[in-house]
Amino acid sequence: MTIYVSEISYHKAQSTFERLSAETDYTFTPVAEEENALASAISNNGIKAFIADIFPYNGALYDALPAGGIIARYGVGHDSIDKTLASSKGIHVANTPGVLDNAVAEHACWMIGASARHLHSAHASTTSGHWQPKGGVELRGRKVAILGFGRIGQNLCQKLSFGFGMQVTGVDILPEDQFAPLKESVGFSHYTTDRDAALAEADFVVLLMAVVPATKHIANADFFQKMKSSAVLVNSARGALVCENDLYDALEQKHIAAAALDVFEAEPYSPQSPDKDLRTLPNILMTPHIGSNTEESNAAMAATAAQNCITILEQGPDACPNIVNR
Ligand code: DGY
Protein backbone atom coordinates (compact mmCIF):
# COMPACT_ATOMS: atom_id res chain seq x y z
CA MET A 1 0.00 0.00 0.00
CA THR A 2 1.21 3.51 -0.78
CA ILE A 3 1.42 6.20 1.91
CA TYR A 4 1.90 9.73 0.61
CA VAL A 5 4.49 11.97 2.28
CA SER A 6 4.76 15.74 1.84
CA GLU A 7 7.86 16.16 -0.31
CA ILE A 8 9.31 18.67 2.16
CA SER A 9 9.11 16.10 4.95
CA TYR A 10 10.26 13.31 2.62
CA HIS A 11 13.44 15.14 1.70
CA LYS A 12 14.23 15.96 5.33
CA ALA A 13 14.26 12.23 6.18
CA GLN A 14 14.70 10.52 2.83
CA SER A 15 16.89 7.66 4.06
CA THR A 16 14.36 6.80 6.80
CA PHE A 17 11.44 6.77 4.35
CA GLU A 18 13.48 4.65 1.91
CA ARG A 19 14.37 2.21 4.68
CA LEU A 20 10.73 1.99 5.79
CA SER A 21 9.64 1.36 2.18
CA ALA A 22 12.14 -1.49 1.99
CA GLU A 23 11.37 -2.99 5.42
CA THR A 24 7.57 -2.69 5.64
CA ASP A 25 4.63 -3.56 3.39
CA TYR A 26 4.16 0.13 2.67
CA THR A 27 5.69 2.41 0.03
CA PHE A 28 6.33 5.95 1.20
CA THR A 29 6.01 8.27 -1.80
CA PRO A 30 6.77 12.01 -1.90
CA VAL A 31 4.00 14.33 -3.15
CA ALA A 32 3.74 18.10 -3.64
CA GLU A 33 2.01 19.93 -0.76
CA GLU A 34 -0.47 22.13 -2.68
CA GLU A 35 -3.93 21.06 -1.46
CA ASN A 36 -5.95 20.74 -4.71
CA ALA A 37 -3.29 18.80 -6.62
CA LEU A 38 -2.64 16.65 -3.55
CA ALA A 39 -6.38 15.93 -3.14
CA SER A 40 -6.70 14.86 -6.80
CA ALA A 41 -3.68 12.55 -6.50
CA ILE A 42 -5.14 11.03 -3.31
CA SER A 43 -8.57 10.43 -4.90
CA ASN A 44 -7.19 9.13 -8.20
CA ASN A 45 -4.85 6.67 -6.50
CA GLY A 46 -7.09 5.54 -3.62
CA ILE A 47 -4.59 6.74 -0.97
CA LYS A 48 -5.64 6.29 2.66
CA ALA A 49 -2.82 8.00 4.57
CA PHE A 50 -0.88 11.22 4.11
CA ILE A 51 2.12 12.44 6.14
CA ALA A 52 1.87 16.25 6.28
CA ASP A 53 4.59 18.84 6.86
CA ILE A 54 3.65 22.33 8.10
CA PHE A 55 1.60 23.46 5.05
CA PRO A 56 -2.00 24.25 6.16
CA TYR A 57 -4.95 22.21 4.84
CA ASN A 58 -8.50 23.57 4.95
CA GLY A 59 -10.60 21.99 2.22
CA ALA A 60 -10.17 19.50 -0.60
CA LEU A 61 -7.86 17.13 1.31
CA TYR A 62 -10.67 16.18 3.69
CA ASP A 63 -13.00 15.24 0.82
CA ALA A 64 -10.29 13.24 -0.93
CA LEU A 65 -9.31 10.97 1.95
CA PRO A 66 -11.78 8.17 2.76
CA ALA A 67 -13.48 7.75 6.16
CA GLY A 68 -10.91 5.97 8.31
CA GLY A 69 -8.15 7.81 6.42
CA ILE A 70 -5.21 9.45 8.15
CA ILE A 71 -3.45 12.80 8.19
CA ALA A 72 -0.24 12.17 10.13
CA ARG A 73 1.62 15.35 11.04
CA TYR A 74 5.38 15.16 10.59
CA GLY A 75 5.87 17.17 13.79
CA VAL A 76 4.08 17.89 17.02
CA GLY A 77 2.03 21.05 16.27
CA HIS A 78 -1.28 20.35 14.53
CA ASP A 79 -2.73 23.85 14.09
CA SER A 80 -2.26 23.45 10.31
CA ILE A 81 -4.88 20.68 10.25
CA ASP A 82 -8.61 21.30 10.69
CA LYS A 83 -9.42 18.68 13.33
CA THR A 84 -13.13 19.50 13.39
CA LEU A 85 -13.42 18.98 9.66
CA ALA A 86 -11.27 15.83 9.84
CA SER A 87 -13.44 14.37 12.62
CA SER A 88 -16.63 15.17 10.72
CA LYS A 89 -15.31 13.07 7.83
CA GLY A 90 -14.04 10.24 10.04
CA ILE A 91 -10.39 11.08 9.30
CA HIS A 92 -7.80 10.44 12.02
CA VAL A 93 -5.18 13.11 12.77
CA ALA A 94 -1.95 12.10 14.52
CA ASN A 95 1.30 13.83 15.52
CA THR A 96 4.81 12.97 16.76
CA PRO A 97 5.15 14.18 20.36
CA GLY A 98 8.38 13.77 22.30
CA VAL A 99 10.82 13.05 19.51
CA LEU A 100 11.71 16.64 18.65
CA ASP A 101 11.90 18.20 22.10
CA ASN A 102 15.68 18.20 22.30
CA ALA A 103 16.13 19.65 18.80
CA VAL A 104 13.72 22.55 19.41
CA ALA A 105 15.14 23.23 22.88
CA GLU A 106 18.72 23.29 21.56
CA HIS A 107 17.71 25.69 18.78
CA ALA A 108 16.05 27.98 21.34
CA CYS A 109 19.34 27.97 23.31
CA TRP A 110 21.22 29.11 20.22
CA MET A 111 18.65 31.87 19.61
CA ILE A 112 19.11 33.09 23.17
CA GLY A 113 22.92 32.81 23.04
CA ALA A 114 23.21 34.42 19.60
CA SER A 115 21.01 37.32 20.75
CA ALA A 116 22.98 37.76 23.98
CA ARG A 117 26.25 38.15 22.05
CA HIS A 118 24.88 39.64 18.80
CA LEU A 119 26.37 36.77 16.79
CA HIS A 120 24.28 37.52 13.68
CA SER A 121 25.42 41.15 13.37
CA ALA A 122 28.95 40.19 14.50
CA HIS A 123 29.17 37.66 11.67
CA ALA A 124 27.91 40.22 9.14
CA SER A 125 30.26 42.95 10.36
CA THR A 126 33.26 40.60 10.30
CA THR A 127 32.63 39.13 6.87
CA SER A 128 31.86 42.54 5.38
CA GLY A 129 35.22 43.83 6.64
CA HIS A 130 33.70 46.41 8.98
CA TRP A 131 34.94 44.78 12.19
CA GLN A 132 32.46 46.33 14.62
CA PRO A 133 32.78 44.51 17.96
CA LYS A 134 29.64 44.98 20.05
CA GLY A 135 29.53 44.05 23.75
CA GLY A 136 27.04 41.44 24.91
CA VAL A 137 25.69 39.99 28.14
CA GLU A 138 26.35 36.69 29.91
CA LEU A 139 23.52 34.26 30.45
CA ARG A 140 24.59 33.17 33.93
CA GLY A 141 22.20 34.62 36.51
CA ARG A 142 19.89 36.16 33.90
CA LYS A 143 16.16 35.56 34.12
CA VAL A 144 14.24 33.72 31.45
CA ALA A 145 10.48 33.22 31.30
CA ILE A 146 9.38 30.16 29.32
CA LEU A 147 5.75 30.60 28.24
CA GLY A 148 4.34 27.14 27.60
CA PHE A 149 5.94 24.79 30.11
CA GLY A 150 5.28 21.44 28.46
CA ARG A 151 7.85 18.90 27.36
CA ILE A 152 9.90 21.26 25.16
CA GLY A 153 9.73 24.08 27.70
CA GLN A 154 10.96 21.77 30.44
CA ASN A 155 13.78 20.42 28.24
CA LEU A 156 14.86 24.02 27.51
CA CYS A 157 14.65 24.84 31.21
CA GLN A 158 17.10 22.04 32.05
CA LYS A 159 19.59 23.28 29.47
CA LEU A 160 19.37 26.93 30.55
CA SER A 161 19.34 26.23 34.25
CA PHE A 162 21.88 23.40 34.61
CA GLY A 163 23.97 24.36 31.57
CA PHE A 164 24.09 28.15 31.76
CA GLY A 165 23.09 28.95 35.34
CA MET A 166 20.05 30.98 34.29
CA GLN A 167 17.05 31.56 36.56
CA VAL A 168 14.07 30.08 34.82
CA THR A 169 10.43 30.89 35.46
CA GLY A 170 8.03 28.39 33.90
CA VAL A 171 4.71 29.96 32.89
CA ASP A 172 1.63 27.96 31.99
CA ILE A 173 -2.07 27.71 32.80
CA LEU A 174 -1.91 24.54 34.92
CA PRO A 175 -1.89 24.82 38.72
CA GLU A 176 1.50 25.05 40.40
CA ASP A 177 1.15 21.79 42.34
CA GLN A 178 1.39 19.86 39.03
CA PHE A 179 4.91 21.22 38.50
CA ALA A 180 6.20 21.26 42.07
CA PRO A 181 7.43 17.60 42.00
CA LEU A 182 9.52 18.42 38.87
CA LYS A 183 11.38 21.38 40.39
CA GLU A 184 14.66 19.59 41.04
CA SER A 185 14.83 17.47 37.91
CA VAL A 186 13.74 20.27 35.55
CA GLY A 187 15.63 22.99 37.42
CA PHE A 188 13.20 25.91 37.36
CA SER A 189 13.46 28.66 39.98
CA HIS A 190 9.76 29.51 39.88
CA TYR A 191 6.56 28.36 38.27
CA THR A 192 3.67 30.78 37.84
CA THR A 193 0.38 31.22 36.05
CA ASP A 194 0.87 35.01 36.33
CA ARG A 195 2.25 35.78 32.88
CA ASP A 196 2.43 39.54 33.40
CA ALA A 197 4.55 39.19 36.54
CA ALA A 198 6.96 36.88 34.68
CA LEU A 199 7.17 39.28 31.71
CA ALA A 200 8.06 42.20 33.96
CA GLU A 201 11.09 40.37 35.37
CA ALA A 202 12.49 38.44 32.42
CA ASP A 203 15.64 39.22 30.41
CA PHE A 204 14.55 36.62 27.84
CA VAL A 205 10.97 35.58 27.06
CA VAL A 206 10.61 32.33 25.14
CA LEU A 207 7.32 31.36 23.48
CA LEU A 208 6.74 27.60 23.46
CA MET A 209 2.97 27.29 23.68
CA ALA A 210 0.54 25.93 21.12
CA VAL A 211 -1.45 28.36 19.02
CA VAL A 212 -5.16 28.18 19.89
CA PRO A 213 -7.75 31.00 19.82
CA ALA A 214 -6.71 32.09 23.34
CA THR A 215 -3.01 32.38 22.43
CA LYS A 216 -3.26 33.87 18.92
CA HIS A 217 -1.38 37.21 18.88
CA ILE A 218 -0.72 36.87 22.59
CA ALA A 219 2.57 38.71 22.02
CA ASN A 220 1.09 42.08 21.04
CA ALA A 221 1.69 45.75 21.89
CA ASP A 222 0.34 45.30 25.41
CA PHE A 223 2.57 42.26 25.99
CA PHE A 224 5.69 44.11 24.77
CA GLN A 225 4.86 47.06 27.06
CA LYS A 226 5.03 44.65 30.00
CA MET A 227 8.51 43.38 29.06
CA LYS A 228 11.73 45.09 30.15
CA SER A 229 13.21 47.42 27.51
CA SER A 230 16.43 45.35 27.70
CA ALA A 231 14.58 42.04 27.15
CA VAL A 232 14.70 39.70 24.15
CA LEU A 233 11.69 37.83 22.73
CA VAL A 234 12.33 34.34 21.33
CA ASN A 235 9.60 32.52 19.36
CA SER A 236 10.24 28.82 18.82
CA ALA A 237 6.61 27.72 18.60
CA ARG A 238 4.25 29.26 16.04
CA GLY A 239 4.25 32.55 14.17
CA ALA A 240 0.61 33.27 14.96
CA LEU A 241 1.48 33.74 18.65
CA VAL A 242 3.09 37.07 17.73
CA CYS A 243 1.42 40.13 16.23
CA GLU A 244 4.26 40.89 13.83
CA ASN A 245 3.19 44.48 13.17
CA ASP A 246 3.21 45.21 16.92
CA LEU A 247 6.57 43.46 17.23
CA TYR A 248 7.96 45.66 14.46
CA ASP A 249 6.86 48.77 16.38
CA ALA A 250 8.21 47.44 19.69
CA LEU A 251 11.61 46.70 18.14
CA GLU A 252 11.78 49.94 16.19
CA GLN A 253 10.76 52.05 19.17
CA LYS A 254 13.04 50.02 21.48
CA HIS A 255 10.22 48.95 23.82
CA ILE A 256 12.11 45.66 23.79
CA ALA A 257 15.76 45.15 22.87
CA ALA A 258 15.63 42.35 20.31
CA ALA A 259 13.75 39.36 18.95
CA ALA A 260 14.83 35.97 17.66
CA LEU A 261 12.18 34.20 15.59
CA ASP A 262 12.14 30.75 14.04
CA VAL A 263 8.46 30.84 13.07
CA PHE A 264 6.27 33.38 11.28
CA GLU A 265 2.63 34.09 10.49
CA ALA A 266 3.37 33.53 6.81
CA GLU A 267 6.01 30.95 5.93
CA PRO A 268 8.17 31.58 3.94
CA TYR A 269 8.24 34.94 5.76
CA SER A 270 6.46 37.85 4.19
CA PRO A 271 5.59 41.00 6.17
CA GLN A 272 2.05 41.40 7.50
CA SER A 273 2.24 45.06 6.34
CA PRO A 274 4.64 46.16 3.61
CA ASP A 275 5.86 49.07 5.76
CA LYS A 276 6.60 46.81 8.74
CA ASP A 277 9.08 44.36 7.32
CA LEU A 278 10.92 42.68 10.21
CA ARG A 279 13.84 41.87 7.90
CA THR A 280 14.78 45.54 7.75
CA LEU A 281 15.42 45.83 11.50
CA PRO A 282 18.91 45.55 12.98
CA ASN A 283 17.78 43.97 16.27
CA ILE A 284 16.25 40.79 14.93
CA LEU A 285 17.48 37.26 14.25
CA MET A 286 15.34 35.15 11.90
CA THR A 287 15.64 31.47 10.95
CA PRO A 288 13.38 29.54 8.53
CA HIS A 289 11.42 27.24 10.92
CA ILE A 290 14.35 24.93 11.61
CA GLY A 291 13.84 24.25 15.33
CA SER A 292 13.07 20.56 14.85
CA ASN A 293 15.06 20.20 11.63
CA THR A 294 17.99 18.04 12.75
CA GLU A 295 19.21 14.71 11.43
CA GLU A 296 18.20 13.00 14.66
CA SER A 297 14.80 14.59 15.00
CA ASN A 298 13.94 14.17 11.31
CA ALA A 299 14.67 10.44 11.46
CA ALA A 300 12.54 10.11 14.60
CA MET A 301 9.64 12.23 13.27
CA ALA A 302 9.59 10.21 10.03
CA ALA A 303 9.61 6.89 11.89
CA THR A 304 6.90 8.02 14.33
CA ALA A 305 4.64 9.50 11.64
CA ALA A 306 5.00 6.32 9.57
CA GLN A 307 4.33 4.12 12.59
CA ASN A 308 1.22 6.18 13.42
CA CYS A 309 -0.14 5.44 9.92
CA ILE A 310 0.73 1.74 10.05
CA THR A 311 -0.75 1.28 13.53
CA ILE A 312 -4.02 2.99 12.59
CA LEU A 313 -4.30 1.11 9.29
CA GLU A 314 -3.54 -2.29 10.82
CA GLN A 315 -4.93 -2.07 14.36
CA GLY A 316 -7.33 0.88 14.32
CA PRO A 317 -7.13 4.30 15.95
CA ASP A 318 -7.45 3.04 19.53
CA ALA A 319 -4.05 1.35 19.19
CA CYS A 320 -2.31 4.60 18.24
CA PRO A 321 -1.28 6.79 21.21
CA ASN A 322 -0.74 9.89 19.07
CA ILE A 323 -4.21 10.66 17.72
CA VAL A 324 -5.10 14.30 18.40
CA ASN A 325 -8.77 14.33 17.31
CA ARG A 326 -10.18 11.39 19.26
C1 DGY B 1 6.35 20.92 14.83
O1 DGY B 1 6.67 19.82 15.22
O2 DGY B 1 5.20 21.33 14.93
C2 DGY B 1 7.41 21.75 14.21
O3 DGY B 1 7.04 23.09 14.17
C3 DGY B 1 7.74 21.26 12.82
O4 DGY B 1 6.61 21.17 12.05
mmCIF file with all atom_site columns, N, CA, C and O in Angstrom, residues 54 56 73 77-83 211 238 240:
data_model
loop_
_atom_site.group_PDB
_atom_site.id
_atom_site.type_symbol
_atom_site.label_atom_id
_atom_site.label_alt_id
_atom_site.label_comp_id
_atom_site.label_asym_id
_atom_site.label_entity_id
_atom_site.label_seq_id
_atom_site.pdbx_PDB_ins_code
_atom_site.Cartn_x
_atom_site.Cartn_y
_atom_site.Cartn_z
_atom_site.occupancy
_atom_site.B_iso_or_equiv
_atom_site.pdbx_formal_charge
_atom_site.auth_seq_id
_atom_site.auth_comp_id
_atom_site.auth_asym_id
_atom_site.auth_atom_id
_atom_site.pdbx_PDB_model_num
ATOM 1  N N  . ILE A 1 54  ? 4.290   21.213 7.385  1.00 0.00 ? 54  ILE A N  1
ATOM 2  C CA . ILE A 1 54  ? 3.651   22.328 8.098  1.00 0.00 ? 54  ILE A CA 1
ATOM 3  C C  . ILE A 1 54  ? 2.601   23.063 7.266  1.00 0.00 ? 54  ILE A C  1
ATOM 4  O O  . ILE A 1 54  ? 1.811   23.845 7.774  1.00 0.00 ? 54  ILE A O  1
ATOM 5  N N  . PRO A 1 56  ? -0.638  24.374 5.624  1.00 0.00 ? 56  PRO A N  1
ATOM 6  C CA . PRO A 1 56  ? -2.004  24.253 6.165  1.00 0.00 ? 56  PRO A CA 1
ATOM 7  C C  . PRO A 1 56  ? -3.004  23.638 5.177  1.00 0.00 ? 56  PRO A C  1
ATOM 8  O O  . PRO A 1 56  ? -2.938  23.919 3.974  1.00 0.00 ? 56  PRO A O  1
ATOM 9  N N  . ARG A 1 73  ? 0.693   14.218 11.047 1.00 0.00 ? 73  ARG A N  1
ATOM 10 C CA . ARG A 1 73  ? 1.621   15.350 11.037 1.00 0.00 ? 73  ARG A CA 1
ATOM 11 C C  . ARG A 1 73  ? 3.041   14.836 11.228 1.00 0.00 ? 73  ARG A C  1
ATOM 12 O O  . ARG A 1 73  ? 3.305   14.001 12.092 1.00 0.00 ? 73  ARG A O  1
ATOM 13 N N  . GLY A 1 77  ? 3.117   20.058 16.370 1.00 0.00 ? 77  GLY A N  1
ATOM 14 C CA . GLY A 1 77  ? 2.032   21.046 16.268 1.00 0.00 ? 77  GLY A CA 1
ATOM 15 C C  . GLY A 1 77  ? 1.022   20.598 15.227 1.00 0.00 ? 77  GLY A C  1
ATOM 16 O O  . GLY A 1 77  ? 1.403   20.072 14.184 1.00 0.00 ? 77  GLY A O  1
ATOM 17 N N  . HIS A 1 78  ? -0.276  20.803 15.506 1.00 0.00 ? 78  HIS A N  1
ATOM 18 C CA . HIS A 1 78  ? -1.278  20.354 14.529 1.00 0.00 ? 78  HIS A CA 1
ATOM 19 C C  . HIS A 1 78  ? -2.283  21.450 14.224 1.00 0.00 ? 78  HIS A C  1
ATOM 20 O O  . HIS A 1 78  ? -3.415  21.192 13.846 1.00 0.00 ? 78  HIS A O  1
ATOM 21 N N  . ASP A 1 79  ? -1.858  22.721 14.405 1.00 0.00 ? 79  ASP A N  1
ATOM 22 C CA . ASP A 1 79  ? -2.726  23.851 14.092 1.00 0.00 ? 79  ASP A CA 1
ATOM 23 C C  . ASP A 1 79  ? -2.954  23.990 12.585 1.00 0.00 ? 79  ASP A C  1
ATOM 24 O O  . ASP A 1 79  ? -3.892  24.659 12.161 1.00 0.00 ? 79  ASP A O  1
ATOM 25 N N  . SER A 1 80  ? -2.107  23.361 11.768 1.00 0.00 ? 80  SER A N  1
ATOM 26 C CA . SER A 1 80  ? -2.261  23.450 10.305 1.00 0.00 ? 80  SER A CA 1
ATOM 27 C C  . SER A 1 80  ? -3.339  22.495 9.788  1.00 0.00 ? 80  SER A C  1
ATOM 28 O O  . SER A 1 80  ? -3.671  22.515 8.600  1.00 0.00 ? 80  SER A O  1
ATOM 29 N N  . ILE A 1 81  ? -3.863  21.654 10.646 1.00 0.00 ? 81  ILE A N  1
ATOM 30 C CA . ILE A 1 81  ? -4.883  20.676 10.248 1.00 0.00 ? 81  ILE A CA 1
ATOM 31 C C  . ILE A 1 81  ? -6.208  21.055 10.913 1.00 0.00 ? 81  ILE A C  1
ATOM 32 O O  . ILE A 1 81  ? -6.238  21.368 12.107 1.00 0.00 ? 81  ILE A O  1
ATOM 33 N N  . ASP A 1 82  ? -7.292  20.987 10.148 1.00 0.00 ? 82  ASP A N  1
ATOM 34 C CA . ASP A 1 82  ? -8.614  21.301 10.691 1.00 0.00 ? 82  ASP A CA 1
ATOM 35 C C  . ASP A 1 82  ? -9.188  20.025 11.319 1.00 0.00 ? 82  ASP A C  1
ATOM 36 O O  . ASP A 1 82  ? -9.751  19.162 10.630 1.00 0.00 ? 82  ASP A O  1
ATOM 37 N N  . LYS A 1 83  ? -9.001  19.918 12.645 1.00 0.00 ? 83  LYS A N  1
ATOM 38 C CA . LYS A 1 83  ? -9.418  18.677 13.330 1.00 0.00 ? 83  LYS A CA 1
ATOM 39 C C  . LYS A 1 83  ? -10.932 18.497 13.320 1.00 0.00 ? 83  LYS A C  1
ATOM 40 O O  . LYS A 1 83  ? -11.432 17.379 13.248 1.00 0.00 ? 83  LYS A O  1
ATOM 41 N N  . VAL A 1 211 ? -0.572  27.271 19.424 1.00 0.00 ? 211 VAL A N  1
ATOM 42 C CA . VAL A 1 211 ? -1.446  28.358 19.020 1.00 0.00 ? 211 VAL A CA 1
ATOM 43 C C  . VAL A 1 211 ? -2.878  27.843 18.972 1.00 0.00 ? 211 VAL A C  1
ATOM 44 O O  . VAL A 1 211 ? -3.200  26.875 18.288 1.00 0.00 ? 211 VAL A O  1
ATOM 45 N N  . ARG A 1 238 ? 5.056   28.988 17.229 1.00 0.00 ? 238 ARG A N  1
ATOM 46 C CA . ARG A 1 238 ? 4.250   29.265 16.043 1.00 0.00 ? 238 ARG A CA 1
ATOM 47 C C  . ARG A 1 238 ? 4.199   30.762 15.802 1.00 0.00 ? 238 ARG A C  1
ATOM 48 O O  . ARG A 1 238 ? 4.029   31.548 16.752 1.00 0.00 ? 238 ARG A O  1
ATOM 49 N N  . ALA A 1 240 ? 1.864   32.599 14.627 1.00 0.00 ? 240 ALA A N  1
ATOM 50 C CA . ALA A 1 240 ? 0.606   33.272 14.963 1.00 0.00 ? 240 ALA A CA 1
ATOM 51 C C  . ALA A 1 240 ? 0.521   33.688 16.432 1.00 0.00 ? 240 ALA A C  1
ATOM 52 O O  . ALA A 1 240 ? -0.408  34.402 16.823 1.00 0.00 ? 240 ALA A O  1
#
